[in-house]
Amino acid sequence: MNAKRTLVETALAHFAQEGYEGASLQKIAEDVGIKKPSIYAHFKGKDDLFLSTLKNALKEEKRRITRYIVSLRDQPLEKRLSELLEFLQEEYTRSSESKFVLRMAFFPPSSLYDEVMELIYPFLDSMERQVVHLMEQAKADGFVQIAAHPEDAAVAYMTLVDGILVEMVYGGLPGAQRRLKASWPIYWAGIQAADPHRGQ
């Protein structure tokens, strides 16, 4: 493993645990087994290392989410969508990448707000597009009756994702599981109900 990759992977653990402000380049260097000035041979500074670490974490999370969605391709739409929410909860508890991405999505460092959100928004948009595709595919195949427009249903789904993941950050897994259990049946019934835009 090359030094730059090792730095990014080590920095991930520090940024995920301590945030941008709390993470120390000195401690990251010590964990890698190098002197702090050696970091500057690979990165311009803390900002550069942080953003590189976030890019890498987002890439890995996108890969995991896509792989999970594909693994459920033979399952009914309801199962695919509800289990994706459960998967995202589990990811936060076991994956440094997921924990880092989620915390930065909700609490980006103020000094890097624009740079962070330029990375976060495309990640969320990509996930929403995958959900739209699932909705359109299921609707076209006639396997499920979705009255809502696929894009509207996907936006509502992402809103549900936001609420559950915020609870993961603030209240932990039990609270998030409680929210999912309460909200999922209402969401699923809602997108199969009469189209709210009909007649407008």
PDB file of C-alpha atoms in Angstrom:
ATOM      1  CA  MET A   1       0.000   0.000   0.000  1.00  0.00           C
ATOM      2  CA  ASN A   2       1.448   3.372  -0.984  1.00  0.00           C
ATOM      3  CA  ALA A   3       2.016   6.168   1.515  1.00  0.00           C
ATOM      4  CA  LYS A   4      -0.717   8.440   0.151  1.00  0.00           C
ATOM      5  CA  ARG A   5      -3.370   5.742   0.426  1.00  0.00           C
ATOM      6  CA  THR A   6      -2.187   4.848   3.924  1.00  0.00           C
ATOM      7  CA  LEU A   7      -2.480   8.496   4.943  1.00  0.00           C
ATOM      8  CA  VAL A   8      -6.043   8.711   3.603  1.00  0.00           C
ATOM      9  CA  GLU A   9      -7.122   5.527   5.371  1.00  0.00           C
ATOM     10  CA  THR A  10      -5.540   6.618   8.640  1.00  0.00           C
ATOM     11  CA  ALA A  11      -6.986  10.115   8.332  1.00  0.00           C
ATOM     12  CA  LEU A  12     -10.434   8.585   7.829  1.00  0.00           C
ATOM     13  CA  ALA A  13     -10.387   7.054  11.299  1.00  0.00           C
ATOM     14  CA  HIS A  14      -9.313  10.364  12.845  1.00  0.00           C
ATOM     15  CA  PHE A  15     -11.772  12.563  10.947  1.00  0.00           C
ATOM     16  CA  ALA A  16     -14.659  10.133  11.543  1.00  0.00           C
ATOM     17  CA  GLN A  17     -13.964  10.025  15.261  1.00  0.00           C
ATOM     18  CA  GLU A  18     -12.797  13.570  15.997  1.00  0.00           C
ATOM     19  CA  GLY A  19     -14.194  15.675  13.171  1.00  0.00           C
ATOM     20  CA  TYR A  20     -12.216  18.127  11.065  1.00  0.00           C
ATOM     21  CA  GLU A  21     -11.360  20.480  13.909  1.00  0.00           C
ATOM     22  CA  GLY A  22     -10.412  17.758  16.386  1.00  0.00           C
ATOM     23  CA  ALA A  23      -8.228  15.687  14.080  1.00  0.00           C
ATOM     24  CA  SER A  24      -4.485  16.308  14.372  1.00  0.00           C
ATOM     25  CA  LEU A  25      -2.031  15.991  11.496  1.00  0.00           C
ATOM     26  CA  GLN A  26       0.636  15.184  14.058  1.00  0.00           C
ATOM     27  CA  LYS A  27      -1.335  12.204  15.381  1.00  0.00           C
ATOM     28  CA  ILE A  28      -2.219  11.037  11.869  1.00  0.00           C
ATOM     29  CA  ALA A  29       1.469  11.127  10.940  1.00  0.00           C
ATOM     30  CA  GLU A  30       2.410   9.215  14.086  1.00  0.00           C
ATOM     31  CA  ASP A  31      -0.147   6.500  13.343  1.00  0.00           C
ATOM     32  CA  VAL A  32       1.237   6.134   9.821  1.00  0.00           C
ATOM     33  CA  GLY A  33       4.788   6.050  11.176  1.00  0.00           C
ATOM     34  CA  ILE A  34       6.073   9.179   9.478  1.00  0.00           C
ATOM     35  CA  LYS A  35       7.020  12.710  10.494  1.00  0.00           C
ATOM     36  CA  LYS A  36       4.336  15.382  10.154  1.00  0.00           C
ATOM     37  CA  PRO A  37       6.252  17.324   7.436  1.00  0.00           C
ATOM     38  CA  SER A  38       6.169  14.178   5.268  1.00  0.00           C
ATOM     39  CA  ILE A  39       2.409  14.625   4.873  1.00  0.00           C
ATOM     40  CA  TYR A  40       3.100  17.695   2.737  1.00  0.00           C
ATOM     41  CA  ALA A  41       4.844  15.551   0.153  1.00  0.00           C
ATOM     42  CA  HIS A  42       1.395  14.108  -0.650  1.00  0.00           C
ATOM     43  CA  PHE A  43      -1.108  16.793   0.411  1.00  0.00           C
ATOM     44  CA  LYS A  44      -1.066  20.590   0.492  1.00  0.00           C
ATOM     45  CA  GLY A  45      -2.288  20.613   4.069  1.00  0.00           C
ATOM     46  CA  LYS A  46      -5.089  19.541   6.372  1.00  0.00           C
ATOM     47  CA  ASP A  47      -7.840  20.820   4.055  1.00  0.00           C
ATOM     48  CA  ASP A  48      -6.451  18.855   1.120  1.00  0.00           C
ATOM     49  CA  LEU A  49      -6.108  15.677   3.178  1.00  0.00           C
ATOM     50  CA  PHE A  50      -9.617  16.096   4.574  1.00  0.00           C
ATOM     51  CA  LEU A  51     -11.249  16.605   1.165  1.00  0.00           C
ATOM     52  CA  SER A  52      -9.280  13.716  -0.355  1.00  0.00           C
ATOM     53  CA  THR A  53     -10.434  11.513   2.514  1.00  0.00           C
ATOM     54  CA  LEU A  54     -14.047  12.581   2.003  1.00  0.00           C
ATOM     55  CA  LYS A  55     -13.862  11.905  -1.752  1.00  0.00           C
ATOM     56  CA  ASN A  56     -12.494   8.448  -1.074  1.00  0.00           C
ATOM     57  CA  ALA A  57     -15.174   7.723   1.554  1.00  0.00           C
ATOM     58  CA  LEU A  58     -17.971   8.877  -0.757  1.00  0.00           C
ATOM     59  CA  LYS A  59     -16.648   6.697  -3.568  1.00  0.00           C
ATOM     60  CA  GLU A  60     -16.559   3.669  -1.275  1.00  0.00           C
ATOM     61  CA  GLU A  61     -20.036   4.330   0.128  1.00  0.00           C
ATOM     62  CA  LYS A  62     -21.497   4.756  -3.358  1.00  0.00           C
ATOM     63  CA  ARG A  63     -19.941   1.436  -4.369  1.00  0.00           C
ATOM     64  CA  ARG A  64     -21.355  -0.354  -1.320  1.00  0.00           C
ATOM     65  CA  ILE A  65     -24.847   1.082  -1.771  1.00  0.00           C
ATOM     66  CA  THR A  66     -24.927   0.193  -5.469  1.00  0.00           C
ATOM     67  CA  ARG A  67     -23.674  -3.309  -4.749  1.00  0.00           C
ATOM     68  CA  TYR A  68     -26.346  -3.775  -2.083  1.00  0.00           C
ATOM     69  CA  ILE A  69     -29.132  -2.562  -4.370  1.00  0.00           C
ATOM     70  CA  VAL A  70     -27.956  -4.955  -7.086  1.00  0.00           C
ATOM     71  CA  SER A  71     -27.843  -7.835  -4.594  1.00  0.00           C
ATOM     72  CA  LEU A  72     -31.596  -7.363  -4.031  1.00  0.00           C
ATOM     73  CA  ARG A  73     -32.516  -7.112  -7.712  1.00  0.00           C
ATOM     74  CA  ASP A  74     -34.786 -10.182  -7.573  1.00  0.00           C
ATOM     75  CA  GLN A  75     -36.701  -8.927  -4.534  1.00  0.00           C
ATOM     76  CA  PRO A  76     -39.985  -6.952  -4.566  1.00  0.00           C
ATOM     77  CA  LEU A  77     -39.637  -3.170  -4.595  1.00  0.00           C
ATOM     78  CA  GLU A  78     -40.947  -2.780  -1.039  1.00  0.00           C
ATOM     79  CA  LYS A  79     -38.318  -5.181   0.269  1.00  0.00           C
ATOM     80  CA  ARG A  80     -35.524  -3.522  -1.711  1.00  0.00           C
ATOM     81  CA  LEU A  81     -36.368  -0.055  -0.446  1.00  0.00           C
ATOM     82  CA  SER A  82     -37.040  -0.955   3.185  1.00  0.00           C
ATOM     83  CA  GLU A  83     -33.958  -3.149   3.438  1.00  0.00           C
ATOM     84  CA  LEU A  84     -31.824  -0.398   1.909  1.00  0.00           C
ATOM     85  CA  LEU A  85     -32.851   1.808   4.827  1.00  0.00           C
ATOM     86  CA  GLU A  86     -31.868  -0.944   7.264  1.00  0.00           C
ATOM     87  CA  PHE A  87     -28.580  -1.360   5.404  1.00  0.00           C
ATOM     88  CA  LEU A  88     -27.811   2.361   5.740  1.00  0.00           C
ATOM     89  CA  GLN A  89     -28.438   2.146   9.480  1.00  0.00           C
ATOM     90  CA  GLU A  90     -26.111  -0.825   9.802  1.00  0.00           C
ATOM     91  CA  GLU A  91     -23.466   0.891   7.686  1.00  0.00           C
ATOM     92  CA  TYR A  92     -23.319   3.772  10.146  1.00  0.00           C
ATOM     93  CA  THR A  93     -22.623   1.409  13.039  1.00  0.00           C
ATOM     94  CA  ARG A  94     -19.902  -0.617  11.325  1.00  0.00           C
ATOM     95  CA  SER A  95     -18.301   1.539   8.624  1.00  0.00           C
ATOM     96  CA  SER A  96     -15.897   4.426   9.241  1.00  0.00           C
ATOM     97  CA  GLU A  97     -16.635   5.701   5.730  1.00  0.00           C
ATOM     98  CA  SER A  98     -20.376   5.816   6.384  1.00  0.00           C
ATOM     99  CA  LYS A  99     -19.973   7.476   9.773  1.00  0.00           C
ATOM    100  CA  PHE A 100     -17.610  10.080   8.310  1.00  0.00           C
ATOM    101  CA  VAL A 101     -19.827  10.821   5.293  1.00  0.00           C
ATOM    102  CA  LEU A 102     -22.966  11.101   7.392  1.00  0.00           C
ATOM    103  CA  ARG A 103     -21.430  13.414   9.955  1.00  0.00           C
ATOM    104  CA  MET A 104     -19.944  15.640   7.274  1.00  0.00           C
ATOM    105  CA  ALA A 105     -23.268  15.770   5.400  1.00  0.00           C
ATOM    106  CA  PHE A 106     -25.008  17.152   8.485  1.00  0.00           C
ATOM    107  CA  PHE A 107     -22.102  18.929  10.192  1.00  0.00           C
ATOM    108  CA  PRO A 108     -19.569  20.085   7.580  1.00  0.00           C
ATOM    109  CA  PRO A 109     -16.679  22.213   8.872  1.00  0.00           C
ATOM    110  CA  SER A 110     -17.681  25.846   8.418  1.00  0.00           C
ATOM    111  CA  SER A 111     -14.375  26.729   6.751  1.00  0.00           C
ATOM    112  CA  LEU A 112     -14.921  24.070   4.078  1.00  0.00           C
ATOM    113  CA  TYR A 113     -18.715  24.159   3.824  1.00  0.00           C
ATOM    114  CA  ASP A 114     -18.913  24.876   0.085  1.00  0.00           C
ATOM    115  CA  GLU A 115     -16.215  22.357  -0.824  1.00  0.00           C
ATOM    116  CA  VAL A 116     -17.828  19.624   1.276  1.00  0.00           C
ATOM    117  CA  MET A 117     -21.328  20.184  -0.077  1.00  0.00           C
ATOM    118  CA  GLU A 118     -19.998  20.151  -3.651  1.00  0.00           C
ATOM    119  CA  LEU A 119     -19.039  16.538  -2.914  1.00  0.00           C
ATOM    120  CA  ILE A 120     -22.058  15.567  -0.796  1.00  0.00           C
ATOM    121  CA  TYR A 121     -24.825  16.781  -3.120  1.00  0.00           C
ATOM    122  CA  PRO A 122     -23.757  14.680  -6.147  1.00  0.00           C
ATOM    123  CA  PHE A 123     -23.547  11.643  -3.852  1.00  0.00           C
ATOM    124  CA  LEU A 124     -27.118  12.193  -2.621  1.00  0.00           C
ATOM    125  CA  ASP A 125     -28.331  12.962  -6.152  1.00  0.00           C
ATOM    126  CA  SER A 126     -26.814   9.702  -7.367  1.00  0.00           C
ATOM    127  CA  MET A 127     -28.607   7.767  -4.659  1.00  0.00           C
ATOM    128  CA  GLU A 128     -31.895   9.485  -5.488  1.00  0.00           C
ATOM    129  CA  ARG A 129     -31.474   8.604  -9.178  1.00  0.00           C
ATOM    130  CA  GLN A 130     -30.992   4.961  -8.239  1.00  0.00           C
ATOM    131  CA  VAL A 131     -34.246   5.047  -6.276  1.00  0.00           C
ATOM    132  CA  VAL A 132     -36.061   6.724  -9.193  1.00  0.00           C
ATOM    133  CA  HIS A 133     -34.777   3.963 -11.469  1.00  0.00           C
ATOM    134  CA  LEU A 134     -36.064   1.282  -9.088  1.00  0.00           C
ATOM    135  CA  MET A 135     -39.474   2.973  -8.980  1.00  0.00           C
ATOM    136  CA  GLU A 136     -39.685   3.329 -12.758  1.00  0.00           C
ATOM    137  CA  GLN A 137     -38.579  -0.238 -13.323  1.00  0.00           C
ATOM    138  CA  ALA A 138     -41.105  -1.689 -10.871  1.00  0.00           C
ATOM    139  CA  LYS A 139     -43.888   0.475 -12.302  1.00  0.00           C
ATOM    140  CA  ALA A 140     -43.067  -0.500 -15.887  1.00  0.00           C
ATOM    141  CA  ASP A 141     -42.927  -4.184 -14.993  1.00  0.00           C
ATOM    142  CA  GLY A 142     -46.317  -3.940 -13.311  1.00  0.00           C
ATOM    143  CA  PHE A 143     -45.087  -5.695 -10.192  1.00  0.00           C
ATOM    144  CA  VAL A 144     -46.410  -2.975  -7.900  1.00  0.00           C
ATOM    145  CA  GLN A 145     -48.984  -0.230  -8.227  1.00  0.00           C
ATOM    146  CA  ILE A 146     -47.285   3.076  -7.471  1.00  0.00           C
ATOM    147  CA  ALA A 147     -49.710   5.952  -7.888  1.00  0.00           C
ATOM    148  CA  ALA A 148     -47.156   8.640  -7.100  1.00  0.00           C
ATOM    149  CA  HIS A 149     -44.768   9.828  -9.788  1.00  0.00           C
ATOM    150  CA  PRO A 150     -41.467   7.913  -9.436  1.00  0.00           C
ATOM    151  CA  GLU A 151     -39.485  11.132  -8.930  1.00  0.00           C
ATOM    152  CA  ASP A 152     -41.877  12.333  -6.219  1.00  0.00           C
ATOM    153  CA  ALA A 153     -41.766   8.941  -4.514  1.00  0.00           C
ATOM    154  CA  ALA A 154     -37.958   9.010  -4.639  1.00  0.00           C
ATOM    155  CA  VAL A 155     -37.778  12.518  -3.152  1.00  0.00           C
ATOM    156  CA  ALA A 156     -40.093  11.417  -0.337  1.00  0.00           C
ATOM    157  CA  TYR A 157     -37.924   8.340   0.180  1.00  0.00           C
ATOM    158  CA  MET A 158     -34.780  10.457   0.459  1.00  0.00           C
ATOM    159  CA  THR A 159     -36.581  12.647   3.003  1.00  0.00           C
ATOM    160  CA  LEU A 160     -37.263   9.482   4.992  1.00  0.00           C
ATOM    161  CA  VAL A 161     -33.577   8.558   4.664  1.00  0.00           C
ATOM    162  CA  ASP A 162     -32.593  11.994   6.017  1.00  0.00           C
ATOM    163  CA  GLY A 163     -34.851  11.686   9.047  1.00  0.00           C
ATOM    164  CA  ILE A 164     -33.695   8.205   9.948  1.00  0.00           C
ATOM    165  CA  LEU A 165     -30.008   9.002   9.509  1.00  0.00           C
ATOM    166  CA  VAL A 166     -30.274  12.187  11.568  1.00  0.00           C
ATOM    167  CA  GLU A 167     -31.674  10.007  14.344  1.00  0.00           C
ATOM    168  CA  MET A 168     -28.676   7.686  13.910  1.00  0.00           C
ATOM    169  CA  VAL A 169     -26.373  10.629  14.609  1.00  0.00           C
ATOM    170  CA  TYR A 170     -28.326  12.041  17.544  1.00  0.00           C
ATOM    171  CA  GLY A 171     -30.110   9.071  19.093  1.00  0.00           C
ATOM    172  CA  GLY A 172     -28.299   5.973  17.903  1.00  0.00           C
ATOM    173  CA  LEU A 173     -29.579   2.769  16.347  1.00  0.00           C
ATOM    174  CA  PRO A 174     -32.564   2.049  18.662  1.00  0.00           C
ATOM    175  CA  GLY A 175     -34.115   5.452  17.970  1.00  0.00           C
ATOM    176  CA  ALA A 176     -33.524   5.155  14.232  1.00  0.00           C
ATOM    177  CA  GLN A 177     -35.058   1.676  14.161  1.00  0.00           C
ATOM    178  CA  ARG A 178     -38.109   2.987  16.000  1.00  0.00           C
ATOM    179  CA  ARG A 179     -38.525   5.794  13.468  1.00  0.00           C
ATOM    180  CA  LEU A 180     -38.169   3.405  10.547  1.00  0.00           C
ATOM    181  CA  LYS A 181     -40.699   0.969  11.993  1.00  0.00           C
ATOM    182  CA  ALA A 182     -43.234   3.769  12.482  1.00  0.00           C
ATOM    183  CA  SER A 183     -42.692   5.641   9.224  1.00  0.00           C
ATOM    184  CA  TRP A 184     -42.153   2.896   6.658  1.00  0.00           C
ATOM    185  CA  PRO A 185     -45.750   1.542   6.510  1.00  0.00           C
ATOM    186  CA  ILE A 186     -47.064   5.096   6.161  1.00  0.00           C
ATOM    187  CA  TYR A 187     -44.600   5.903   3.370  1.00  0.00           C
ATOM    188  CA  TRP A 188     -45.300   2.683   1.482  1.00  0.00           C
ATOM    189  CA  ALA A 189     -49.067   3.126   1.736  1.00  0.00           C
ATOM    190  CA  GLY A 190     -48.724   6.754   0.704  1.00  0.00           C
ATOM    191  CA  ILE A 191     -46.932   6.192  -2.600  1.00  0.00           C
ATOM    192  CA  GLN A 192     -49.589   3.649  -3.569  1.00  0.00           C
ATOM    193  CA  ALA A 193     -52.462   6.010  -2.721  1.00  0.00           C
ATOM    194  CA  ALA A 194     -54.110   8.419  -5.126  1.00  0.00           C
ATOM    195  CA  ASP A 195     -51.693  10.687  -6.980  1.00  0.00           C
ATOM    196  CA  PRO A 196     -51.593  13.995  -5.042  1.00  0.00           C
ATOM    197  CA  HIS A 197     -50.955  15.909  -8.297  1.00  0.00           C
ATOM    198  CA  ARG A 198     -53.920  14.455 -10.152  1.00  0.00           C
ATOM    199  CA  GLY A 199     -56.392  17.101 -11.216  1.00  0.00           C
ATOM    200  CA  GLN A 200     -53.981  19.993 -10.750  1.00  0.00           C
TER     201      GLN A 200
END
